[in-house]
Amino acid sequence: MEFKVLGPLRASVPLPSAAQPRRVLGLLLARPNEFVHRNTLVDELWPQGPPSSAAAVVQMAVSKLRKALSPGVPVDDARQRLRSGRDGYRLIVSEGELDVSGFTGLTAAAATATGDERRALLERALGLWRGRAFADVPAGPLLEAYKLWLEDRRCSVLGKLVELDLAAGDHKAVADRLGPELATRPGDERLAGWLAEALHGLGRRDAALAVLDRCRHALWEHAGVSPGEDLLAVHRRIAGTGWSAGGPPCRLPPATPDFTGRAGELAELGRALRGPAPVVLHGAAGAGKSALAVQAAWRVRKRFPDGQFVADLRETGDVLAGFLRALGLAETELPADRAGLISLWRSHTADRRGLVLVENARSEAEVRPLLPSGPGCATIVTTRRQLAGLAGARPIEVGDLSYAESRVLFGAIIGEDRAAAEPDAVRRVLACCDGLALAVRAAGTKLRQRPRLGIAEFAARLENERLRLDELAAGDLAVRPVLAEALAEVSPRQRNSLRLLGFPGATEVADWFAAALLGCSSRQAAELLDELVDEHLLHVAPDQAGFPRYRLPGLIRLALREPPDPAALKRALTVTAALAEHASAALGAEYPPARRTDTPVAASDRVTADPIGWRDTEIANVALAVRTARGHGWTELTARLAEAHGDLVGPRHGGPLALIGFDVVRERLDLPAEAGKLLKLGHSHADAGDLARARTCFALAEARFRTSGDPRGTGSALVALADVDADSGRPRSAVGALREALDLFRDSGDLAGQAMASAQFGSLWDDLGDFRRAKECFEASLLLSLHCEDGRQHDRSAKRYADVLRRNGRLDEAGDLLASALTGTRSSRERHWEAHVLRSLGDLHAEVGEAGESERCLSRSLELFEHVGHRHAAAYTHRSFGESLRLAGEPDRAAEHLGLAMSTFRALGDRRGGGYALLSLGRLRADEGVVTEAAEGLRTAAGLFRELGFPVWELRALQGLSAVDRDGRQRERAREALTKIRFGATPG
């Protein structure tokens, strides 16, 4: 059998075509007759780390090789060529079967031979090579090393033959041998020297010098070195003159030793510098453009063997004259006029491969004369502007450092151990640096300069905005002068615009807000804002709808050192209030409301088209506007903004801002408005689970509505009081409040109020066990709501009635009502009530055994509640989710949801919700056979419902308890609860 590896892998038998068996065979042939451990094979096949199936793949490859090399021979047979050992394999190769053995034998024999015999042996050894060793086998680290060793031996034989040819004066044989070799290895000095001498011997002096020049360029391009003395001596013998060993000019400044990050920009730069088009690195002052440019230039300098030239356009002096001097021109050769210098520079770079770095360019006109003309040249320009006028330029933005990049750079400067010791303080420091590379470096350098200064103490200094820019300085490395220089270069109009855009507390502003601040038209504002973005003094990014939002970098705002203009700020806040009011109207309208005359047309149309999107995007800024107006003492504007904010988020989510609006109306002694604010504030407390505060607010609202003679307002407050009293275990009080509310609504002809109070009454009667009364109330509510202009009350009543019908076994009716309510809530865009309806649908699907549909509805309900920030309602959905999963036979997931519901109810002090969650948890433990926990949970739930006065729910808990605890006391309590339900031991 024969094996050939000095070229493509071949054998005298057909070999497997798959890659892995051939790679295994290659390594075994590199170590013939030696035991090769399986781990060695794994490391060779997967040098970056093996997969879990590595051992199996190796075994499969060996099996395929055995079938090819020893067909039909058992594994343990002595004739088997590929033998197994302990955790490894050995390939048996006999004498003369491997071409490498023949090659080494011939070279060894040639070492002791002389004359023609030696030449013949070397020729035979070289003739065994059919190409590069293992040419068609992907090599791992071991095989690659073996291939390099074989190639070195081949070159040694080639060199000995060349020496024999040169000694015999056979220059043609040398040229024939080395021409193809040097084409693939142009930087091999020894081969280049031999070929040059052979060509010179053949009378081809120019060709010989060209070979030497190509070798010199290859050495510089690929290794950054100059020719050695032996090659210089060959050049002197052929050319008759000296050949300078010095490299071309390199004027690059040292690269930053601790340069970090910017991997994407470096990769893009490397690709862009393969062509002659100038690459423009543009970014904010202090972004690190120069450090990036120098880093990239050092990485690619070997591509430009004719030199690297640098010009800083902030410095004085003729840049072109300096470039030409670097190319070796004498002072007397330089033209006196500018046009002559440009012409000479272009002619000298036409056929060269040079790299030009132009720093701190201000305009295209400064850069154009410095561009080299040759297609093999490249240019990097650093600037604060894009320089769009440069023909064919490739712009690359140098933006803010990411937090990860800032953290790596900061740690590299101060020492990783010191940074790791105070991670929170490091995060605070970097937050103050705002992603600006110069600020990060200044902060790190200052801490390195002062090793006894704690990072937390330094962070506290930086968080004081009045001190920040002064603290971000170490030696001549300082942020303030760099930003001041950038601001000094812009026009007074641009600088004033930046000052106006420094709205305190705003992280970003919309284009319409910026236009209002600037006091100009939308078109003029857009042009001005674009100019500031081009100067990298303002950031812009699209919002979710694709509209621009602008952000003034924090350090730029501090560098301006001027307070905002109150008149401009009030003008912008007034537009904010008008658009917020417009959005509120659009959210509640069946048809789009008319355009407002006090808002920009484009912004008004945007709000009309997507009021929910506008609200979600701007609600934080509306909240900031409320606080800002309050801080400036603009009372009327504060009231408008607070009212609009409350309308946008709903009366239940006004939060602390509702207090601001309440304070404003109280200061104005506006009793009806104060009552309305109290009612909204009460709903906010109720949603937060603070029933005591909610009841206080509702009671105060009721008193003020009564005093101001508002029966509808009084009725609404009474309904809210009834809701709190029912949840707090005061059903008699709730019934009384609802009856009075109904009377007030009837007297005032308020059909919507009657429908609301009747639905509330229906839910209460069901909790008290009187389904007949509950049904009557709900049917009255639905009938009343049909005559209301606003269909939303009908959807809410239908949802509540459906819950009662479901609990009483009337599932089809419940499903019809919920389907109607879902359609209504979606058309009215009430996400809060849509989530409530979806929760009820989830309960219904769970009860009829449709687990998948139940989970879909409840998941969407949770998503909506979390979107509107209704934690309390989300807890009820978690409870429904737990009950649904319990019925579906998924106890682990059920326990998870019920645990979340229970923890929220406890945190909010909601005893009724806690009772529901305990009831479901008790049922879950009973299903699992955990009797003790089940009994404890159900007993606690029954006690809670008993205290709250809900006999129906108490009875449900006691029924579950009797299944796991046969104690007679449970039956007695169940009879008491049933008596309350049957004989009306409930509020009359």
Coordinates of C-alpha atoms in Angstrom, one line a residue, residues 20 24 45-46 51 53-62:
Q20 CA -13.1 14.2 9.4
V24 CA -7.7 11.9 11.3
L45 CA -10.2 18.4 14.9
W46 CA -11.7 21.1 17.2
P51 CA -18.6 19.5 20.9
S53 CA -20.2 14.4 20.4
A54 CA -16.4 14.7 19.8
A55 CA -15.5 11.1 20.9
A56 CA -18.3 9.6 18.9
V57 CA -17.2 11.5 15.7
V58 CA -13.6 10.3 16.2
Q59 CA -14.8 6.7 16.6
M60 CA -16.9 7.0 13.4
A61 CA -14.0 8.5 11.4
V62 CA -11.7 5.6 12.6

